[in-house]
XYZ file of C-alpha atoms in Angstrom:
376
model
C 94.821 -92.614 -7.786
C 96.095 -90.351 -4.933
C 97.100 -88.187 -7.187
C 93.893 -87.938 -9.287
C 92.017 -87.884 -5.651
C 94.256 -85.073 -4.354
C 93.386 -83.088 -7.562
C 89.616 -83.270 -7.182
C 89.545 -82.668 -3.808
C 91.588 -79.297 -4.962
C 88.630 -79.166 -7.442
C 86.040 -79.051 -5.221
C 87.937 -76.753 -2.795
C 88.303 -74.038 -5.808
C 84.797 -74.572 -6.562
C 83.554 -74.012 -2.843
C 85.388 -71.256 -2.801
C 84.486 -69.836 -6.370
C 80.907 -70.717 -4.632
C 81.405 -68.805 -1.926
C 82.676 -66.189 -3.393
C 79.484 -66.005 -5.882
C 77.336 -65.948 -3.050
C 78.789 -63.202 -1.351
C 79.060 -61.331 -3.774
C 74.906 -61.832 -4.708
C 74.698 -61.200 -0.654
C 76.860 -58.123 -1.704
C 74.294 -57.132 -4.436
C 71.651 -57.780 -2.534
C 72.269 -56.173 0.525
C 73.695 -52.783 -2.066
C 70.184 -52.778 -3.460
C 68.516 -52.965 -0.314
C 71.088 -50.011 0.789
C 70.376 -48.455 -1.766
C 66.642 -48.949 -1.364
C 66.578 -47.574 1.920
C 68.488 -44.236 1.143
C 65.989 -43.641 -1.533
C 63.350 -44.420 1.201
C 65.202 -42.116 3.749
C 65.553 -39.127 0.743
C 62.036 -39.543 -0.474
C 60.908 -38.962 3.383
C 63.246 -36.058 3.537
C 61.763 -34.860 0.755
C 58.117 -35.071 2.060
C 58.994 -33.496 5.167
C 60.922 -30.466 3.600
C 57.928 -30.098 1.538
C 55.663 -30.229 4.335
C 58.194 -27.525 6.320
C 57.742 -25.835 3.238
C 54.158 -25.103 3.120
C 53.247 -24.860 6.113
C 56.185 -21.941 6.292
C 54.525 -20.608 3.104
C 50.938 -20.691 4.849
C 52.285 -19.189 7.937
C 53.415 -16.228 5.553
C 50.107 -15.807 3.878
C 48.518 -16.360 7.715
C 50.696 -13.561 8.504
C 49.925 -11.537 5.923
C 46.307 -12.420 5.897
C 46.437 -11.023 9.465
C 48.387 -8.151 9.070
C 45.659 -7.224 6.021
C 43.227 -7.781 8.425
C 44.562 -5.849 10.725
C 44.845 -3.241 8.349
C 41.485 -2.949 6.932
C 39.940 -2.976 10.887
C 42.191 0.360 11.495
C 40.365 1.414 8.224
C 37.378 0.710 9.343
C 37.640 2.236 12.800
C 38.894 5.311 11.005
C 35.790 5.220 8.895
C 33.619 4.490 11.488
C 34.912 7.257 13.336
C 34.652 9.553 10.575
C 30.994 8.618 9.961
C 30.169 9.200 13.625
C 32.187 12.102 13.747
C 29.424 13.383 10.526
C 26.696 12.014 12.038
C 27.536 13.841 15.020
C 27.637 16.929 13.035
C 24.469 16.034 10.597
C 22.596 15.439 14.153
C 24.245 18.994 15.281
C 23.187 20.678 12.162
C 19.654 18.992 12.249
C 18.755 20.144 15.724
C 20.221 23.486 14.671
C 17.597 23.862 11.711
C 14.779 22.371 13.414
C 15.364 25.017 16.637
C 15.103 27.618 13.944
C 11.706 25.856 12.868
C 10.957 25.638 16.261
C 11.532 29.664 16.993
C 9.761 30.376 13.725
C 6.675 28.669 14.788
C 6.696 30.014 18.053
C 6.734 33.284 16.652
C 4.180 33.163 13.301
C 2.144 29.754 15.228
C 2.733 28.471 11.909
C 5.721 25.989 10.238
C 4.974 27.145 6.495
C 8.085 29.198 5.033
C 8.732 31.486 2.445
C 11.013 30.673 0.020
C 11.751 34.017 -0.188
C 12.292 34.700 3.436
C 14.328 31.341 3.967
C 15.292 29.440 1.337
C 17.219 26.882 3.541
C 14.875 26.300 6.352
C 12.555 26.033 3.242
C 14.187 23.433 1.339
C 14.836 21.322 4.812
C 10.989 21.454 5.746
C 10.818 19.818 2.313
C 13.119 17.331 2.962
C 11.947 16.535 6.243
C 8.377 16.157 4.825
C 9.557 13.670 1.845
C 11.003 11.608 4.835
C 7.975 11.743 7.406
C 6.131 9.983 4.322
C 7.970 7.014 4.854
C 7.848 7.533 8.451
C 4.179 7.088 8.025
C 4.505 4.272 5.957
C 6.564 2.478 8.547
C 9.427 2.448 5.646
C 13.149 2.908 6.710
C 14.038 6.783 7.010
C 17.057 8.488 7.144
C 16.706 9.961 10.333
C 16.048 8.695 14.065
C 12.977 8.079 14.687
C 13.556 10.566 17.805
C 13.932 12.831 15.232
C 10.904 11.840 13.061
C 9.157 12.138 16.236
C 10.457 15.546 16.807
C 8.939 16.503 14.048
C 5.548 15.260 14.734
C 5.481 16.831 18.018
C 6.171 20.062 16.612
C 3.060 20.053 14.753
C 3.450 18.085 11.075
C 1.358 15.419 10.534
C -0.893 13.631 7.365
C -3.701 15.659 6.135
C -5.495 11.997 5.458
C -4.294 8.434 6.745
C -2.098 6.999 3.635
C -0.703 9.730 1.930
C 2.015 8.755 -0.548
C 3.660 12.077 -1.481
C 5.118 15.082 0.117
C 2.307 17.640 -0.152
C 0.209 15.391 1.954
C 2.353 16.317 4.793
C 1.009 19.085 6.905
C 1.154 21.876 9.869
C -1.852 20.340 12.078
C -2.622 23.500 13.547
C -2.695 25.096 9.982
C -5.052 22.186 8.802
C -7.324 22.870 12.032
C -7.764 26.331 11.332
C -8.805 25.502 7.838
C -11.146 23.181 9.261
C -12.890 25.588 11.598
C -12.869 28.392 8.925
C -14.358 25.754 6.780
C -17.016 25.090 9.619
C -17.652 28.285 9.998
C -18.349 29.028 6.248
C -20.591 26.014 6.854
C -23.029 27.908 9.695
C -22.699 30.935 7.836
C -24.528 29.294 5.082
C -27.271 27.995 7.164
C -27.572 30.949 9.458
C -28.238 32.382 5.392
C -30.427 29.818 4.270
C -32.006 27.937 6.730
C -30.544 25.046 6.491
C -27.401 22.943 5.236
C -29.446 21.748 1.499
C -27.298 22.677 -1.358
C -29.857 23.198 -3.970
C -28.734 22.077 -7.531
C -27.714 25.524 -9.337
C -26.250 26.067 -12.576
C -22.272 26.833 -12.917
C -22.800 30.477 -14.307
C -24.632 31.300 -10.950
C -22.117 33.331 -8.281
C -23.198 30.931 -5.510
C -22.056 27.714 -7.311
C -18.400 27.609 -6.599
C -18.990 28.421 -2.543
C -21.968 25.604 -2.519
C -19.602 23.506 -4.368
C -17.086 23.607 -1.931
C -18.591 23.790 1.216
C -20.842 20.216 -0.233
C -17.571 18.452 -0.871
C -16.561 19.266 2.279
C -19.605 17.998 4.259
C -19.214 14.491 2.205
C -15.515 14.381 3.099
C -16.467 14.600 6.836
C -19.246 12.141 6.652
C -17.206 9.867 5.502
C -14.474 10.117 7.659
C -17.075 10.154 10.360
C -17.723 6.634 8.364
C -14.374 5.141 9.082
C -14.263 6.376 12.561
C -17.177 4.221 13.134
C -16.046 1.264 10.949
C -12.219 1.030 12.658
C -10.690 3.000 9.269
C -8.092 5.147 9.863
C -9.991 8.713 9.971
C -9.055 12.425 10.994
C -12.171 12.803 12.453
C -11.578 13.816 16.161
C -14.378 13.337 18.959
C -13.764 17.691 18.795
C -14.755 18.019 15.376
C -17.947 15.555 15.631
C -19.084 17.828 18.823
C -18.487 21.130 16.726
C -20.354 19.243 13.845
C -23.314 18.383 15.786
C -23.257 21.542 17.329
C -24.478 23.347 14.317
C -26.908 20.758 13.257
C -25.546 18.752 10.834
C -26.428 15.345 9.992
C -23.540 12.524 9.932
C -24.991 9.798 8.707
C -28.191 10.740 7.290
C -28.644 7.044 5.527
C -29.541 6.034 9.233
C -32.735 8.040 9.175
C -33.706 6.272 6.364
C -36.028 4.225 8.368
C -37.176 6.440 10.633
C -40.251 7.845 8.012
C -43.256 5.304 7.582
C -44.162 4.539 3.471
C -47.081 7.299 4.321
C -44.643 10.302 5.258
C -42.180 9.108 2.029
C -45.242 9.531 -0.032
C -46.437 12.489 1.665
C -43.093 13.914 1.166
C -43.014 12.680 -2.907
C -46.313 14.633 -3.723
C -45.156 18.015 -1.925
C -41.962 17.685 -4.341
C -44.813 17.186 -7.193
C -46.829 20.039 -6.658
C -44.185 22.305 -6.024
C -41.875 21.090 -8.811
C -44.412 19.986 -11.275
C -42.229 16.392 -11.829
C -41.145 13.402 -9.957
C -37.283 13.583 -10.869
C -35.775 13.415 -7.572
C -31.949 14.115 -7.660
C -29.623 11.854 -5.461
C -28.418 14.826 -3.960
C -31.855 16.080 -2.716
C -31.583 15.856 1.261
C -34.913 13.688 2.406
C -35.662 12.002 -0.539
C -32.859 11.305 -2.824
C -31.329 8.364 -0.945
C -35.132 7.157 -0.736
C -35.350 7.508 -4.930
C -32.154 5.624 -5.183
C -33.152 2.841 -2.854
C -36.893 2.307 -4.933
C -34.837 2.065 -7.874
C -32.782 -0.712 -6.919
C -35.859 -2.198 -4.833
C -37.480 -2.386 -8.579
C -34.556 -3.323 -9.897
C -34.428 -6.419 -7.525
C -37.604 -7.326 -7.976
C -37.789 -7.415 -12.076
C -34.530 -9.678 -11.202
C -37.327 -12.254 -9.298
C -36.099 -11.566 -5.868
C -38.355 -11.258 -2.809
C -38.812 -7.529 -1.514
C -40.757 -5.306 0.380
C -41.751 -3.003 -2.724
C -45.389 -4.102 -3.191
C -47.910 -3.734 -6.526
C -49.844 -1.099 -4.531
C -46.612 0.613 -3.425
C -45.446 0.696 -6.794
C -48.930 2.053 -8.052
C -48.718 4.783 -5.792
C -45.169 5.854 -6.957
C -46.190 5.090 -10.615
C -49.402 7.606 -9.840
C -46.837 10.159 -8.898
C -44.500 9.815 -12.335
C -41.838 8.214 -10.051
C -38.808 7.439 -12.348
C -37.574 4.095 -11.778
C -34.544 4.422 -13.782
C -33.323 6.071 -16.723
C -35.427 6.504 -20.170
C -33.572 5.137 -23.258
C -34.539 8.163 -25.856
C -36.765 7.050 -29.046
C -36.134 7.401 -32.505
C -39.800 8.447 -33.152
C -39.065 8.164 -37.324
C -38.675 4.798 -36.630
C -41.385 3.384 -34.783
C -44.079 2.080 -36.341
C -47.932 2.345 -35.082
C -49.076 -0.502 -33.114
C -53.327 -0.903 -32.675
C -54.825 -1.245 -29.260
C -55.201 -4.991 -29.846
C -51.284 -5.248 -30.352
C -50.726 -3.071 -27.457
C -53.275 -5.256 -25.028
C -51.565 -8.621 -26.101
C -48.594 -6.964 -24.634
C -50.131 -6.513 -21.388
C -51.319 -9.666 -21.199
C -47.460 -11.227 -21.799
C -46.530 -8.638 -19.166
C -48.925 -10.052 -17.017
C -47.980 -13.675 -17.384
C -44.264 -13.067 -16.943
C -44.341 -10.494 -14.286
C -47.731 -11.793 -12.158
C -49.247 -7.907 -12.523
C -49.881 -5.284 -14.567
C -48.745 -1.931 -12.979
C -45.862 -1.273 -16.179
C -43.292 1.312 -15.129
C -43.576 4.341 -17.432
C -40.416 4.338 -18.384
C -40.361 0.748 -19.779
C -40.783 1.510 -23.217
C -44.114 2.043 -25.515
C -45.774 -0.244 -23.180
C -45.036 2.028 -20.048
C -46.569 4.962 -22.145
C -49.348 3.575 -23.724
C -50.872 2.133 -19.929
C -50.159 5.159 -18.369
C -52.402 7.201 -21.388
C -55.225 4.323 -21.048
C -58.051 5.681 -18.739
């Protein structure tokens, strides 16, 4: 029994052992994995941080060469900006040099018109500089100072109208005021000649037509730029020209005297016209009564439309008495219209009558007009 005793305690002292040794060699395992766990760990962070080292040495490169570009393209554009001072320098050298050529030129023919022949480069700048005062005047970017547009305006150019889109409209002031005054003076020849400043209607073929024509389209460009003076338009007319105007008589705004003749002296004026013309046709152009026509017409015209005026059945009688026109007759076809009996014709009257509360039928209202008119 000792024996057998002694042998398992030598058992269980090979097993402890064979125990211990298992354990330390899991402990072994264990602690290797962990090890080895950690030196992963530890090369994984290396790895990171090299990468990290990495780009940020690569971004510092392309900071660096993101600067020196930079840098480089600065220097360029100082150099360029130099340069295109440098020519604007000598654009603005060359530009005063032309324009004190202008300047000399003008003081010496009082004029800033060229010949093409004479100078063909102070020519073609004048042009230029014209083409650019358009836009100047159109408060449009130019490509010039506006010291220099300026410049230009002071020495005399300037719009021959308020608006003017194109080149041409661009003018020497002083040239356009002598034109004017020549102009005027054309004007008070012509009534010194005549008597007064009525441009009579005169056929084309006549020697006097052209001159009338001119000198009448002049005196309605001025009244109407006398019109947007007065309204706040933009206007060339000067308080200077209005004095030199109504120096020689001549009306501005002869619409305002409209009012100023009573009915009496309108009708007064209508039969004169009659006797001495034989007819009643009034042209709009005619000087006392042809704005007086036009405004009859549309005072009939109102009142066929049912609106309340001042143009009365006896006032109408007494222009319809005189063969007063009140607007344009529509030509017949004679061959084509049939005879109508008196009957017929006095049942018209009578429809007239009920639609238009009278009787006084304008002449020129048809068959109707003519057959009243012809009835004693």
């Amino acid at each position: 029994r000792a024996a057998k005793l002694e042998e398992e305690l030598k058992k269980k002292a090979r097993y402890e052992k064979y125990r211990e040794e298992q354990e330390k060699k899991a402990r072994d395992v264990m602690y290797g994995e962990e090890r080895k766990k950690k030196e992963r760990a530890a090369k994984l962070e290396e790895d990171i941080k090299k990468k990290a080292r990495y780009a940020k040495h690569k971004e510092e490169l392309k900071k660096k060469a993101r600067d020196a570009k930079l840098e480089e393209e600065l220097k360029k554009k100082k150099a360029r900006d130099a340069k295109l001072e440098e020519e604007q320098k000598q654009n603005v050298k060359q530009w005063d040099s032309v324009y004190e050529r202008l300047a000399s030129h003008k003081n010496q023919t009082g004029a800033l018109d060229v010949n093409k022949d004479d100078d063909e480069e102070l020519f073609e700048w004048i042009k230029r500089q014209k083409s650019i005062l358009v836009l100047y005047f159109q408060n449009k970017p130019i490509p010039i100072s506006i010291d220099q547009a300026r410049k230009l305006t002071s020495l005399g150019f300037s719009q021959s109208r308020p608006g003017i889109i194109r080149a041409s409209g661009i003018v020497d002031s002083s040239s356009v005021e002598n034109l004017w005054n020549e102009v005027l003076g054309q004007l008070s020849a012509f009534k010194e000649r005549f008597g007064s400043m009525t441009f009579n209607h005169i056929s084309s073929s006549h020697p006097e037509y052209q001159r009338q024509r001119r000198l009448q389209n002049w005196v309605i460009d001025q009244r109407r730029e006398y019109k947007h003076l007065r309204l706040g338009i933009s206007s060339n007319m000067t308080a200077e020209r209005i004095q030199k105007l109504n120096a020689i008589g001549l009306d501005m705004d002869p619409r305002a005297h409209i009012q100023n003749h009573s009915w009496e002296e309108r009708i007064e004026q209508l039969t004169s016209f009659v006797e001495e013309h034989g007819h009643c046709k009034i042209p709009l152009k005619h000087p006392q009564l042809g704005i007086f026509c036009s405004t009859m017409r549309q005072r009939y015209k109102e009142r066929e439309e049912g609106k309340k005026i001042s143009l009365s059945d006896e006032k109408m009688s007494q222009l319809i008495d005189l063969g007063f026109v009140f607007g344009v007759r529509k030509p017949l076809n004679v061959g084509s219209q049939k005879k109508v009996s008196w009957e017929e014709r006095y049942g018209e009257l009578l429809e007239f009558k009920e639609e238009h509360g009278h009787v006084i039928v304008p002449q020129n209202s048809g068959p109707l007009g003519t057959w009243v008119k012809g009835e004693p």
